Amino acid sequence: MKQGKLIIISGPSGAGKTTIVQALLAQSPGAYFSVSATTRSMRTGEKDGVDYRFVSREQFQELIRTDGLLEWAEYVGNYYGTPAKPVLDKLEQGFDVILDIETKGAKQVMGKYPEAVSIFVCPPSFAELERRLRARGTNTEEDIRRRLTQGRSECKNAGMYTYLIVNDVQEKAAAEAAAILTAEKCKNKAHLSVLKGE
Ligand code: 5GP
């Protein structure tokens, strides 16, 4: 059976990665969105096990110690990591898997899985990024400032990704993400097994 595609989405907090993730999920039946483990506290409206697995620092250390994470990183004072087993199981079953992770974690995944599809999502400007973060109304002033600083430094790593989407108009950004996935699925190598009758 053909393995699913591992898709990495990164970009500053507020760039609109969720739009891209939704577009990819809509296009790929059965695609799995990897639910990360995090030590950050739950925001209003978030659900444990759906948005994140909210864990203590001790539980997170245990996941690292038992090799339960595909990658992990510290971001704005909290730990975030991708539980390995569900991702590997889904890929094995032939489903696409989407990771919404920051750049340090993305680098680890690219090292382990060079065939992963990587997309960096950036805002049209840093002023717009700030406006979007404030409009969310869920972050403290201190958190917003840290996320903006972090966002600027993350954008410096945009060059290590295969694709870049400037998320100015949401519909256009979503269409670009869908086009990327379509192109990836049409890559010649992915179809050679069909020609061989496998
Ligand atoms: P937030 O706190 O806004 O939900 O996420 C902050 C940042 O953490 C985002 O850039 C998001 O992509 C990243 N992130 C979420 N889950 C993971 C993960 O499992 N690993 C890594 N390395 N970053 C993650």
mmCIF file of C-alpha atoms and ligand atoms in Angstrom:
data_model
loop_
_atom_site.group_PDB
_atom_site.id
_atom_site.type_symbol
_atom_site.label_atom_id
_atom_site.label_comp_id
_atom_site.label_asym_id
_atom_site.label_seq_id
_atom_site.Cartn_x
_atom_site.Cartn_y
_atom_site.Cartn_z
ATOM 1 C CA MET A 1 0.000 0.000 0.000
ATOM 2 C CA LYS A 2 1.225 3.536 -0.744
ATOM 3 C CA GLN A 3 2.342 5.541 2.316
ATOM 4 C CA GLY A 4 0.502 8.753 3.072
ATOM 5 C CA LYS A 5 2.195 12.132 2.741
ATOM 6 C CA LEU A 6 3.693 13.833 5.742
ATOM 7 C CA ILE A 7 2.919 17.548 5.484
ATOM 8 C CA ILE A 8 4.618 20.143 7.680
ATOM 9 C CA ILE A 9 2.962 23.535 8.130
ATOM 10 C CA SER A 10 4.884 26.277 9.935
ATOM 11 C CA GLY A 11 4.624 30.019 10.243
ATOM 12 C CA PRO A 12 4.345 32.731 12.875
ATOM 13 C CA SER A 13 1.503 32.563 15.356
ATOM 14 C CA GLY A 14 -1.270 34.563 13.667
ATOM 15 C CA ALA A 15 -0.155 33.875 10.078
ATOM 16 C CA GLY A 16 -3.298 31.827 9.435
ATOM 17 C CA LYS A 17 -1.982 28.261 9.505
ATOM 18 C CA THR A 18 -5.415 26.967 10.534
ATOM 19 C CA THR A 19 -6.873 28.101 7.195
ATOM 20 C CA ILE A 20 -4.219 26.090 5.400
ATOM 21 C CA VAL A 21 -4.731 23.030 7.592
ATOM 22 C CA GLN A 22 -8.501 23.159 6.978
ATOM 23 C CA ALA A 23 -7.958 23.413 3.215
ATOM 24 C CA LEU A 24 -5.689 20.361 3.233
ATOM 25 C CA LEU A 25 -8.033 18.336 5.434
ATOM 26 C CA ALA A 26 -10.938 19.184 3.113
ATOM 27 C CA GLN A 27 -8.984 17.970 0.110
ATOM 28 C CA SER A 28 -7.594 14.723 1.437
ATOM 29 C CA PRO A 29 -10.224 12.237 2.668
ATOM 30 C CA GLY A 30 -9.106 10.519 5.862
ATOM 31 C CA ALA A 31 -6.161 12.904 6.360
ATOM 32 C CA TYR A 32 -5.067 13.080 9.974
ATOM 33 C CA PHE A 33 -4.275 16.300 11.831
ATOM 34 C CA SER A 34 -1.624 15.491 14.409
ATOM 35 C CA VAL A 35 -2.735 16.565 17.878
ATOM 36 C CA SER A 36 0.357 17.847 19.683
ATOM 37 C CA ALA A 37 1.211 17.548 23.332
ATOM 38 C CA THR A 38 1.832 20.867 25.052
ATOM 39 C CA THR A 39 2.561 22.252 28.501
ATOM 40 C CA ARG A 40 0.848 25.576 27.759
ATOM 41 C CA SER A 41 -2.456 26.246 29.460
ATOM 42 C CA MET A 42 -5.719 25.680 27.633
ATOM 43 C CA ARG A 43 -7.329 28.740 25.986
ATOM 44 C CA THR A 44 -11.041 29.403 26.149
ATOM 45 C CA GLY A 45 -12.770 27.298 23.524
ATOM 46 C CA GLU A 46 -9.999 24.719 23.271
ATOM 47 C CA LYS A 47 -10.620 21.031 24.020
ATOM 48 C CA ASP A 48 -8.156 18.563 25.492
ATOM 49 C CA GLY A 49 -7.422 15.813 22.965
ATOM 50 C CA VAL A 50 -8.815 17.869 20.077
ATOM 51 C CA ASP A 51 -6.707 21.033 19.885
ATOM 52 C CA TYR A 52 -3.851 19.686 21.998
ATOM 53 C CA ARG A 53 -3.109 17.081 24.611
ATOM 54 C CA PHE A 54 -2.561 19.389 27.561
ATOM 55 C CA VAL A 55 0.094 17.840 29.794
ATOM 56 C CA SER A 56 2.238 18.814 32.775
ATOM 57 C CA ARG A 57 5.972 19.455 32.429
ATOM 58 C CA GLU A 58 6.589 16.108 34.138
ATOM 59 C CA GLN A 59 4.354 14.270 31.680
ATOM 60 C CA PHE A 60 6.110 15.999 28.794
ATOM 61 C CA GLN A 61 9.550 14.989 30.124
ATOM 62 C CA GLU A 62 8.264 11.430 30.345
ATOM 63 C CA LEU A 63 7.193 11.519 26.675
ATOM 64 C CA ILE A 64 10.707 12.630 25.733
ATOM 65 C CA ARG A 65 12.322 10.009 27.946
ATOM 66 C CA THR A 66 10.268 7.153 26.494
ATOM 67 C CA ASP A 67 10.942 8.272 22.902
ATOM 68 C CA GLY A 68 7.253 9.001 22.409
ATOM 69 C CA LEU A 69 7.769 12.172 20.384
ATOM 70 C CA LEU A 70 8.632 12.552 16.704
ATOM 71 C CA GLU A 71 9.976 16.027 17.490
ATOM 72 C CA TRP A 72 9.618 18.611 20.198
ATOM 73 C CA ALA A 73 10.644 22.191 20.944
ATOM 74 C CA GLU A 74 10.269 24.968 23.455
ATOM 75 C CA TYR A 75 8.189 27.896 22.220
ATOM 76 C CA VAL A 76 7.539 31.100 24.200
ATOM 77 C CA GLY A 77 8.186 29.358 27.512
ATOM 78 C CA ASN A 78 6.245 26.148 26.879
ATOM 79 C CA TYR A 79 6.995 22.735 25.440
ATOM 80 C CA TYR A 80 5.268 21.425 22.317
ATOM 81 C CA GLY A 81 5.763 18.009 20.732
ATOM 82 C CA THR A 82 4.326 15.587 18.169
ATOM 83 C CA PRO A 83 3.307 12.174 19.559
ATOM 84 C CA ALA A 84 5.051 9.718 17.224
ATOM 85 C CA LYS A 85 2.783 6.665 17.194
ATOM 86 C CA PRO A 86 -0.443 8.101 15.731
ATOM 87 C CA VAL A 87 1.538 9.857 12.987
ATOM 88 C CA LEU A 88 3.493 6.755 11.981
ATOM 89 C CA ASP A 89 0.386 4.539 12.136
ATOM 90 C CA LYS A 90 -1.634 6.853 9.883
ATOM 91 C CA LEU A 91 1.179 7.183 7.316
ATOM 92 C CA GLU A 92 1.550 3.404 7.282
ATOM 93 C CA GLN A 93 -2.205 3.061 6.670
ATOM 94 C CA GLY A 94 -1.821 5.325 3.607
ATOM 95 C CA PHE A 95 -3.362 8.505 5.043
ATOM 96 C CA ASP A 96 -1.835 11.972 4.750
ATOM 97 C CA VAL A 97 -0.714 13.468 8.057
ATOM 98 C CA ILE A 98 -0.575 17.200 8.768
ATOM 99 C CA LEU A 99 1.752 18.676 11.385
ATOM 100 C CA ASP A 100 1.279 22.287 12.523
ATOM 101 C CA ILE A 101 4.642 22.856 14.190
ATOM 102 C CA GLU A 102 7.176 25.638 14.687
ATOM 103 C CA THR A 103 10.495 25.814 12.820
ATOM 104 C CA LYS A 104 12.839 24.029 15.285
ATOM 105 C CA GLY A 105 10.549 20.993 15.336
ATOM 106 C CA ALA A 106 10.087 21.202 11.555
ATOM 107 C CA LYS A 107 13.830 21.017 11.090
ATOM 108 C CA GLN A 108 13.941 17.794 13.135
ATOM 109 C CA VAL A 109 11.151 16.247 11.032
ATOM 110 C CA MET A 110 12.798 17.309 7.743
ATOM 111 C CA GLY A 111 16.002 15.621 8.922
ATOM 112 C CA LYS A 112 14.215 12.350 9.705
ATOM 113 C CA TYR A 113 11.796 12.441 6.745
ATOM 114 C CA PRO A 114 13.362 14.279 3.787
ATOM 115 C CA GLU A 115 10.354 13.322 1.650
ATOM 116 C CA ALA A 116 7.994 15.368 3.882
ATOM 117 C CA VAL A 117 6.156 18.217 2.126
ATOM 118 C CA SER A 118 6.993 21.484 3.868
ATOM 119 C CA ILE A 119 4.959 24.683 3.655
ATOM 120 C CA PHE A 120 5.742 27.969 5.391
ATOM 121 C CA VAL A 121 2.816 30.334 5.893
ATOM 122 C CA CYS A 122 3.626 33.993 6.379
ATOM 123 C CA PRO A 123 1.513 37.107 6.860
ATOM 124 C CA PRO A 124 1.544 39.899 4.246
ATOM 125 C CA SER A 125 3.341 42.140 6.784
ATOM 126 C CA PHE A 126 4.387 42.233 10.444
ATOM 127 C CA ALA A 127 1.905 45.044 11.071
ATOM 128 C CA GLU A 128 -0.881 42.743 9.859
ATOM 129 C CA LEU A 129 0.478 39.927 12.031
ATOM 130 C CA GLU A 130 0.261 42.157 15.101
ATOM 131 C CA ARG A 131 -3.252 43.232 14.172
ATOM 132 C CA ARG A 132 -4.374 39.576 13.864
ATOM 133 C CA LEU A 133 -2.792 38.553 17.174
ATOM 134 C CA ARG A 134 -4.544 41.413 18.946
ATOM 135 C CA ALA A 135 -7.857 40.649 17.230
ATOM 136 C CA ARG A 136 -7.810 37.126 18.695
ATOM 137 C CA GLY A 137 -8.212 38.645 22.132
ATOM 138 C CA THR A 138 -6.915 35.460 23.789
ATOM 139 C CA ASN A 139 -3.291 36.440 24.451
ATOM 140 C CA THR A 140 -1.830 38.751 27.081
ATOM 141 C CA GLU A 141 0.191 41.818 26.004
ATOM 142 C CA GLU A 142 3.404 40.095 27.110
ATOM 143 C CA ASP A 143 2.493 36.960 25.145
ATOM 144 C CA ILE A 144 1.679 39.008 22.027
ATOM 145 C CA ARG A 145 5.074 40.739 22.200
ATOM 146 C CA ARG A 146 6.888 37.431 22.619
ATOM 147 C CA ARG A 147 4.951 35.852 19.741
ATOM 148 C CA LEU A 148 5.785 38.816 17.456
ATOM 149 C CA THR A 149 9.495 38.559 18.266
ATOM 150 C CA GLN A 150 9.349 34.816 17.778
ATOM 151 C CA GLY A 151 7.408 35.288 14.511
ATOM 152 C CA ARG A 152 10.079 37.564 13.076
ATOM 153 C CA SER A 153 12.800 35.077 13.905
ATOM 154 C CA GLU A 154 10.751 32.160 12.494
ATOM 155 C CA CYS A 155 10.337 34.007 9.175
ATOM 156 C CA LYS A 156 14.126 33.996 8.813
ATOM 157 C CA ASN A 157 13.849 30.185 8.455
ATOM 158 C CA ALA A 158 11.217 30.325 5.705
ATOM 159 C CA GLY A 159 13.907 29.420 3.148
ATOM 160 C CA MET A 160 14.243 25.854 4.445
ATOM 161 C CA TYR A 161 10.664 25.028 3.359
ATOM 162 C CA THR A 162 9.771 23.831 -0.147
ATOM 163 C CA TYR A 163 6.692 26.066 -0.397
ATOM 164 C CA LEU A 164 5.797 29.529 0.827
ATOM 165 C CA ILE A 165 2.245 30.814 1.081
ATOM 166 C CA VAL A 166 1.656 34.508 1.778
ATOM 167 C CA ASN A 167 -1.642 34.485 3.616
ATOM 168 C CA ASP A 168 -3.174 37.789 2.584
ATOM 169 C CA VAL A 169 -6.561 36.715 1.258
ATOM 170 C CA GLN A 170 -7.743 33.520 3.006
ATOM 171 C CA GLU A 171 -9.458 31.949 -0.034
ATOM 172 C CA LYS A 172 -6.350 32.463 -2.176
ATOM 173 C CA ALA A 173 -4.094 30.978 0.511
ATOM 174 C CA ALA A 174 -6.385 27.944 0.860
ATOM 175 C CA ALA A 175 -6.430 27.446 -2.933
ATOM 176 C CA GLU A 176 -2.626 27.572 -3.025
ATOM 177 C CA ALA A 177 -2.382 24.922 -0.293
ATOM 178 C CA ALA A 178 -4.791 22.681 -2.229
ATOM 179 C CA ALA A 179 -2.732 23.185 -5.405
ATOM 180 C CA ILE A 180 0.452 22.184 -3.584
ATOM 181 C CA LEU A 181 -1.094 18.947 -2.371
ATOM 182 C CA THR A 182 -2.440 18.174 -5.846
ATOM 183 C CA ALA A 183 1.000 18.766 -7.389
ATOM 184 C CA GLU A 184 2.680 16.591 -4.750
ATOM 185 C CA LYS A 185 0.282 13.748 -5.470
ATOM 186 C CA CYS A 186 0.989 14.028 -9.205
ATOM 187 C CA LYS A 187 4.743 13.740 -8.773
ATOM 188 C CA ASN A 188 6.029 11.126 -11.170
ATOM 189 C CA LYS A 189 7.796 9.050 -8.534
ATOM 190 C CA ALA A 190 4.579 8.620 -6.567
ATOM 191 C CA HIS A 191 2.980 6.973 -9.608
ATOM 192 C CA LEU A 192 5.774 4.688 -10.784
ATOM 193 C CA SER A 193 4.288 1.778 -8.839
ATOM 194 C CA VAL A 194 1.081 2.161 -10.903
ATOM 195 C CA LEU A 195 3.061 1.764 -14.134
ATOM 196 C CA LYS A 196 4.780 -1.319 -12.750
ATOM 197 C CA GLY A 197 1.347 -2.735 -11.901
ATOM 198 C CA GLU A 198 2.122 -2.930 -8.174
HETATM 199 P P1 5GP B 1 -0.074 28.025 20.028
HETATM 200 O O1 5GP B 1 0.364 28.206 21.443
HETATM 201 O O2 5GP B 1 -0.413 29.332 19.356
HETATM 202 O O3 5GP B 1 -1.159 26.998 19.876
HETATM 203 O O4 5GP B 1 1.172 27.429 19.221
HETATM 204 C C1 5GP B 1 2.396 28.072 19.265
HETATM 205 C C2 5GP B 1 3.329 27.467 18.223
HETATM 206 O O5 5GP B 1 3.619 26.112 18.556
HETATM 207 C C3 5GP B 1 2.765 27.438 16.799
HETATM 208 O O6 5GP B 1 3.751 27.991 15.939
HETATM 209 C C4 5GP B 1 2.581 25.978 16.498
HETATM 210 O O7 5GP B 1 2.821 25.686 15.145
HETATM 211 C C5 5GP B 1 3.639 25.357 17.375
HETATM 212 N N1 5GP B 1 3.369 23.962 17.693
HETATM 213 C C6 5GP B 1 2.174 23.387 17.967
HETATM 214 N N2 5GP B 1 2.330 22.078 18.194
HETATM 215 C C7 5GP B 1 3.651 21.810 18.035
HETATM 216 C C8 5GP B 1 4.440 20.604 18.132
HETATM 217 O O8 5GP B 1 3.966 19.504 18.373
HETATM 218 N N3 5GP B 1 5.765 20.742 17.930
HETATM 219 C C9 5GP B 1 6.360 21.934 17.648
HETATM 220 N N4 5GP B 1 7.674 21.937 17.458
HETATM 221 N N5 5GP B 1 5.648 23.073 17.556
HETATM 222 C C10 5GP B 1 4.314 23.006 17.742
#
